[in-house]
Coordinates of C-alpha atoms in Angstrom, one line a residue:
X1 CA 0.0 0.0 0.0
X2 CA 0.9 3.9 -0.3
X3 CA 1.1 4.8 2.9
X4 CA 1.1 8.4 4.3
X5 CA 3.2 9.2 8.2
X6 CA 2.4 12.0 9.7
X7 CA 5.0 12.6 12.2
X8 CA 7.6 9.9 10.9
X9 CA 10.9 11.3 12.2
X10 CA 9.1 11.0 16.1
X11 CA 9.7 8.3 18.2
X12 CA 7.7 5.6 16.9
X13 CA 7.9 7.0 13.3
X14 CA 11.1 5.6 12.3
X15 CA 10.6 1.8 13.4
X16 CA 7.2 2.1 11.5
X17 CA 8.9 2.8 8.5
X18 CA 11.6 0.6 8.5
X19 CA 9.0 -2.3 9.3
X20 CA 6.5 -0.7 6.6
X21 CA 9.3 -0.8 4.2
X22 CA 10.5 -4.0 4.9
X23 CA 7.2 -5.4 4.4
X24 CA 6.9 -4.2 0.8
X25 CA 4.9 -0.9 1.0
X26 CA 5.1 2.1 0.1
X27 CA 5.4 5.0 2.5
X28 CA 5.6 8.7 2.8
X29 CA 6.8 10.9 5.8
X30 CA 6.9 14.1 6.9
X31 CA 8.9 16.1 9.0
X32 CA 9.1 19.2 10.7
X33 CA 12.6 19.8 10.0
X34 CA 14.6 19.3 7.3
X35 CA 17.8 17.7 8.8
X36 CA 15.6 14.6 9.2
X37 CA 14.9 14.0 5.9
X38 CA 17.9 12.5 5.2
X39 CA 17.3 9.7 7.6
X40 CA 13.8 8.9 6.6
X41 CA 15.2 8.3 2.9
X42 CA 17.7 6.0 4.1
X43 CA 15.2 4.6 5.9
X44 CA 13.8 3.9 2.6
X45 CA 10.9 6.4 3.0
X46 CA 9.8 9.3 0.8
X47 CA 10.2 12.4 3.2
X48 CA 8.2 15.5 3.0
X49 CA 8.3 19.1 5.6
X50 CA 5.1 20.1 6.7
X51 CA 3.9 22.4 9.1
X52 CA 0.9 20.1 10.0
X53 CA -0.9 22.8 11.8
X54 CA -1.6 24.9 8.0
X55 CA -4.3 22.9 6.6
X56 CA -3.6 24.5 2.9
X57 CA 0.0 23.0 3.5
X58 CA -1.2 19.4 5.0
X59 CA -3.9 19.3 2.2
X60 CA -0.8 20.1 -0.6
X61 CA 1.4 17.8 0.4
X62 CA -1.7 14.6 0.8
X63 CA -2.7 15.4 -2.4
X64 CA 0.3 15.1 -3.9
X65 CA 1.4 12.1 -2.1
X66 CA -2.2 10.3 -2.9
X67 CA -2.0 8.0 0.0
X68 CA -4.6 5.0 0.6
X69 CA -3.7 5.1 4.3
X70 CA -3.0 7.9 7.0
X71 CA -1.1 6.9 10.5
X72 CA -1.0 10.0 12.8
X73 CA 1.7 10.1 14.8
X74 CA 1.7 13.7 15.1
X75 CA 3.4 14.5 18.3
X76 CA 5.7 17.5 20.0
X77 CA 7.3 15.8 22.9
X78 CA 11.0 15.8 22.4
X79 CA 13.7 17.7 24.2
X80 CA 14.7 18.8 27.3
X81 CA 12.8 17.7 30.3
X82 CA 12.8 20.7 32.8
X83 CA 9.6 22.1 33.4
X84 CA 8.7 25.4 30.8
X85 CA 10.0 22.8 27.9
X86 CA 7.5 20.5 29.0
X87 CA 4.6 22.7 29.0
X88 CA 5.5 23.8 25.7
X89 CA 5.3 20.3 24.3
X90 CA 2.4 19.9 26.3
X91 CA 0.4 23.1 24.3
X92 CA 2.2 22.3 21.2
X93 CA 1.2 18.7 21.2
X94 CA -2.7 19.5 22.1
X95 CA -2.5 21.7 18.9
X96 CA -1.8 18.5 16.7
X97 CA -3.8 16.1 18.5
X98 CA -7.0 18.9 17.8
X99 CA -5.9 20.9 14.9
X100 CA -3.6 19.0 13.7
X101 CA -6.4 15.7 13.1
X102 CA -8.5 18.0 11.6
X103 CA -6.4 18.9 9.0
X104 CA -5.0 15.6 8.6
X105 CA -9.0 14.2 8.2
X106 CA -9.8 16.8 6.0
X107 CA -7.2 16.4 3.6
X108 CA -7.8 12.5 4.2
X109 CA -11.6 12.7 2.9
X110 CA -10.6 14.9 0.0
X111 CA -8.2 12.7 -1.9
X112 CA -10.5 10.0 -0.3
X113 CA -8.1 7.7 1.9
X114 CA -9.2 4.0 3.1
X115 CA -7.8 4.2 6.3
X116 CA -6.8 6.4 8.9
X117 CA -4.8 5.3 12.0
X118 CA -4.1 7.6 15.1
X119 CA -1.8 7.8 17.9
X120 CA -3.6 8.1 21.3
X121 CA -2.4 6.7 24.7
X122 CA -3.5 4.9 27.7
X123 CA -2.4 7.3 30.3
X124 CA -6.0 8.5 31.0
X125 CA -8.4 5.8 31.0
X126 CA -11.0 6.2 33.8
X127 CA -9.7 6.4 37.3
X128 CA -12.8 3.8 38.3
X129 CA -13.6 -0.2 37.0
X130 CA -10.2 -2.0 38.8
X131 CA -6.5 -2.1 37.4
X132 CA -7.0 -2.8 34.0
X133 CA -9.0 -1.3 31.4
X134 CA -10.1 -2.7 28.0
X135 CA -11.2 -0.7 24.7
X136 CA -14.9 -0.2 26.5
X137 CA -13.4 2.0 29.0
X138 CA -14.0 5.5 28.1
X139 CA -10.8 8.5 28.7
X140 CA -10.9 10.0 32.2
X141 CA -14.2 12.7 32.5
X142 CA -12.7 14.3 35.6
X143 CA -9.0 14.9 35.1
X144 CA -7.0 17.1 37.4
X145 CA -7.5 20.9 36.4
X146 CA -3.7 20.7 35.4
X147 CA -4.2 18.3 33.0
X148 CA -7.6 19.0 31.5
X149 CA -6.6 20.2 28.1
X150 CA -4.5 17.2 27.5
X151 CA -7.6 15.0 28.2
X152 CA -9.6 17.4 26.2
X153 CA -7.0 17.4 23.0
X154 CA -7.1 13.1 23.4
X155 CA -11.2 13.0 23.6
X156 CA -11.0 15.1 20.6
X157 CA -8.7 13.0 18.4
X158 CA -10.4 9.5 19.2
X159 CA -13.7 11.0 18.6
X160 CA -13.2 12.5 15.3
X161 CA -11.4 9.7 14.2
X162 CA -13.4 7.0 15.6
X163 CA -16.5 9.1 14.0
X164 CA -15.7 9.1 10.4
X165 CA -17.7 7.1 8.2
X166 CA -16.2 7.9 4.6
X167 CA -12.9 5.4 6.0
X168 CA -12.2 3.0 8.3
X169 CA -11.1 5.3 11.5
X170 CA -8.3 3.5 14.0
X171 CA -7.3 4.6 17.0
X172 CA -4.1 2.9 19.2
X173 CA -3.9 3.2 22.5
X174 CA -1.0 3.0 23.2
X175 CA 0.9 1.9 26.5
X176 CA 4.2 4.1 27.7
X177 CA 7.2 3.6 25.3
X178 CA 10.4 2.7 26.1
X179 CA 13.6 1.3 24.1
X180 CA 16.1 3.2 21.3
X181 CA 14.4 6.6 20.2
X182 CA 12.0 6.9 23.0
X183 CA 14.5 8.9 25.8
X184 CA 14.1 5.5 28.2
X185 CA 16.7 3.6 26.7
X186 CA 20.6 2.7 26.9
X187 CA 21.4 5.9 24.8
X188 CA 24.0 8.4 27.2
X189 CA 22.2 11.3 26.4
X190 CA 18.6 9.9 26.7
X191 CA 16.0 12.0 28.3
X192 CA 14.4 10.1 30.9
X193 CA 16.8 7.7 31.4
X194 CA 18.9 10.4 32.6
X195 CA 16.3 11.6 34.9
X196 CA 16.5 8.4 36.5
X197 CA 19.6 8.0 36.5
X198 CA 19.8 11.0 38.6
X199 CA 17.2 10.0 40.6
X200 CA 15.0 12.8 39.3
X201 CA 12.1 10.7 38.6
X202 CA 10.7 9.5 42.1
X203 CA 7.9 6.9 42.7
X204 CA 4.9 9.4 44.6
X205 CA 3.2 8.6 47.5
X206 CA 2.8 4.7 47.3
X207 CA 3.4 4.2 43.6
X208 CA 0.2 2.4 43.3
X209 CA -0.6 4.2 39.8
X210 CA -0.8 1.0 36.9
X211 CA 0.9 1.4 33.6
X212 CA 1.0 -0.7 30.9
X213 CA 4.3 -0.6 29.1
X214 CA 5.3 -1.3 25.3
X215 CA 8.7 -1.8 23.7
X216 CA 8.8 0.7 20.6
X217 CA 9.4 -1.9 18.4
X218 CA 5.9 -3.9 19.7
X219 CA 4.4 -0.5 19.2
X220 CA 5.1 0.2 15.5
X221 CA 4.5 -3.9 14.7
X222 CA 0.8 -3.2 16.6
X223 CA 0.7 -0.5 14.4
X224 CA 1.5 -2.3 10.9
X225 CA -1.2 -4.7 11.8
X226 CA -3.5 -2.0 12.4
X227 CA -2.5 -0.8 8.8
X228 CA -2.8 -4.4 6.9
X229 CA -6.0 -6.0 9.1
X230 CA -7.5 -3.5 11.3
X231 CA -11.1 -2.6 11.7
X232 CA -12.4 0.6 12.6
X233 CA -12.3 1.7 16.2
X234 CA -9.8 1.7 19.5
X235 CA -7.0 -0.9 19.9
X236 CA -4.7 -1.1 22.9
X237 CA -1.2 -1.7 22.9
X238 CA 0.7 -2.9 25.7
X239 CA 2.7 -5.2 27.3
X240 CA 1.2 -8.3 29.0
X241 CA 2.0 -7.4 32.6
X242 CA 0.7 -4.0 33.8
X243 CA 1.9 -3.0 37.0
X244 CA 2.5 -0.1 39.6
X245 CA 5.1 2.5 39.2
X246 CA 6.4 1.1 42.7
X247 CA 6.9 -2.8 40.9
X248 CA 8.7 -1.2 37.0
X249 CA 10.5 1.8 38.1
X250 CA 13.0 0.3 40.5
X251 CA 13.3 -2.6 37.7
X252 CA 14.4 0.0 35.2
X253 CA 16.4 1.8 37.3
X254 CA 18.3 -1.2 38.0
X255 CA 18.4 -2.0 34.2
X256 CA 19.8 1.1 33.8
X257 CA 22.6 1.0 36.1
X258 CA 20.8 3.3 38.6
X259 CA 20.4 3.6 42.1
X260 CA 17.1 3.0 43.5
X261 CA 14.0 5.8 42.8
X262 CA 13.9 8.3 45.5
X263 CA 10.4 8.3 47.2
X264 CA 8.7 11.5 47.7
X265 CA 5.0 11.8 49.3
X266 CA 2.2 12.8 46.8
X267 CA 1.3 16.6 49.0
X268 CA 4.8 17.3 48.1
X269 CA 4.8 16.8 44.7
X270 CA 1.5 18.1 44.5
X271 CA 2.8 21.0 45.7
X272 CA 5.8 21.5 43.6
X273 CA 4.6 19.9 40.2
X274 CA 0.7 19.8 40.5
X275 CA -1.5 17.4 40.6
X276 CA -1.2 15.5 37.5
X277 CA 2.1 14.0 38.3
X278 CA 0.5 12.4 41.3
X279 CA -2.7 11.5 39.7
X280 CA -0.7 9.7 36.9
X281 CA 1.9 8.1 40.2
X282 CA -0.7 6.6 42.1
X283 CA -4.1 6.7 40.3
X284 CA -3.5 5.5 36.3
X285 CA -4.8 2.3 35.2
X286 CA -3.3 -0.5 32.9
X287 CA -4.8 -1.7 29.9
X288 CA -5.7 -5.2 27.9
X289 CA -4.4 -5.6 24.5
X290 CA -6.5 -8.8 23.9
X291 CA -8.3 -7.7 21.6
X292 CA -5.4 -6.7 19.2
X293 CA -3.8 -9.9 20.0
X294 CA -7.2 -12.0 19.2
X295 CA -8.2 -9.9 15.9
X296 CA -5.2 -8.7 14.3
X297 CA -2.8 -11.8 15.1
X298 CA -0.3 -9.7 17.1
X299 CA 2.3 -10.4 19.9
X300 CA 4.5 -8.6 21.4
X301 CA 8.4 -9.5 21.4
X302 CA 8.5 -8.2 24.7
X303 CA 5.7 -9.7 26.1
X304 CA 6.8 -8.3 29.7
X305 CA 8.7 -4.9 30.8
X306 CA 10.9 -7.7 32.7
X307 CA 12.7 -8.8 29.4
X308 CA 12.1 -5.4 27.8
X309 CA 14.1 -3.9 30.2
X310 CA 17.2 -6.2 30.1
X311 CA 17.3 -7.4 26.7
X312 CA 15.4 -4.1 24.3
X313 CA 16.9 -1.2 25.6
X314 CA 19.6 -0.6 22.7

């Protein structure tokens, strides 16, 4: 198939497109910036820049490129970590996930795509039901004040893409990503991993908040078999072993060659960093990915953050 990236130089991008080419299709990325493009075409991929957030420019360039499929992975969170950086990702990322579908749709319907496939996460699946949360679940209604546009820019996505009938609309959920490309990863100058390293990313209050985890890799294979055999709606894509933060963070500080997380209690860091970051530490559900693994035929090769950790980091 022709297949259109939006966001292909971002973390997941590049292993999509090396598993998209390797499988025989035909694929198209874009970029923000134009010292990437040179990567995606020896990745084999026909690179494009585009400012997604100018429809007249999106619509241009998926007219040209005549895609039968869409994957938005539209994303801005790159970069430093300390605290006005992140708010900046935070805003600029909203803008894709609200703006940025639209155009994307939009130009979609006009040169009349097949499929469209969008990145959404698990991160705020409804703080009610038990630990782990399948495609039913609905996104969080009550988020914490500090984190409401977030919500707000995810609700949007899934429901406009989830709500087209002119295409098959696909939305991954997606678990938290870690391995080469992703800033939790082997890499000296990775992100997070330096955080930890530092012990600058503590477990809050009792670390009871459930993640579900995904090796990049497992994350872009979910999201070839979206491409090839998905149906419309939600998939989720994790690990098989969601856990607390207080089980996987001391495990992956370990795997990194870290001292243990720091503890800190959840009024302090509610205090200091608001009260998302202690919503997400102690409140956040897992997810199932049983239905992927039923309908689509996929498995993860790191069917555990246990093995991720130790054997997928580089």
């Amino acid at each position: 198939m022709r297949i259109f990236i939006a966001g292909a130089s971002g973390a997941i991008g590049s292993h999509l497109v090396f598993q998209l080419v390797a499988r025989g299709h035909e694929v198209i990325g874009t970029t923000r910036s134009a010292a990437k493009t040179g990567a995606l075409r020896a990745l084999g991929a026909e690179p494009v820049i585009v400012d997604a957030l100018d429809p007249d420019s999106v619509a241009d360039v998926v007219a040209r490129a005549e895609p039968e499929v869409i994957v938005h992975q539209l994303t801005a969170l790159s970069g430093p970590a300390d605290f006005r950086h992140v708010k900046r990702m935070a805003a600029a990322t909203n803008r894709l996930r609200t703006e940025g579908t639209d155009h994307l749709l939009a130009a979609a319907r006009a040169v009349g795509v097949a499929k469209f496939v969008a990145q959404s996460n698990s991160g705020w699946m409804e703080r009610t039901g038990g630990p782990v949360a399948d495609e039913n679940g609905r996104i969080e209604p009550n988020p914490p004040a500090d984190a409401a546009a977030a919500v707000a820019a995810l609700r949007h996505l899934e429901e406009a893409v989830t709500g087209i009938s002119w295409a098959d609309g696909i939305v991954l959920r997606y678990g938290g990503f870690y391995g080469p490309g992703t800033g939790i990863e082997a890499a000296p100058d990775a992100v997070m991993a330096g955080l930890i390293r530092k012990r600058r990313f503590p477990i809050v209050g009792g670390g009871g908040g459930v993640w579900s985890l995904v090796h990049i890799t497992d994350a872009a294979s979910a999201t070839v078999a979206a491409i090839e055999r998905g149906k419309p709606g939600i998939y989720h894509v994790g690990d098989d072993e969601p856990a607390p933060v207080r089980d996987w963070l001391p495990e992956l500080a370990r795997a990194l060659g870290a001292k243990p997380p720091r503890r800190v209690p959840a009024w302090l860091v509610r205090l200091l960093a608001g009260r998302t970051p202690v919503d997400m530490m102690t409140r956040a559900r897992g997810i199932s990915s049983e239905k992927i693994k039923r309908e689509l035929d996929w498995a993860p090769r790191y069917p555990t953050w246990r093995t991720g950790f130790t054997e997928g980091m580089r």
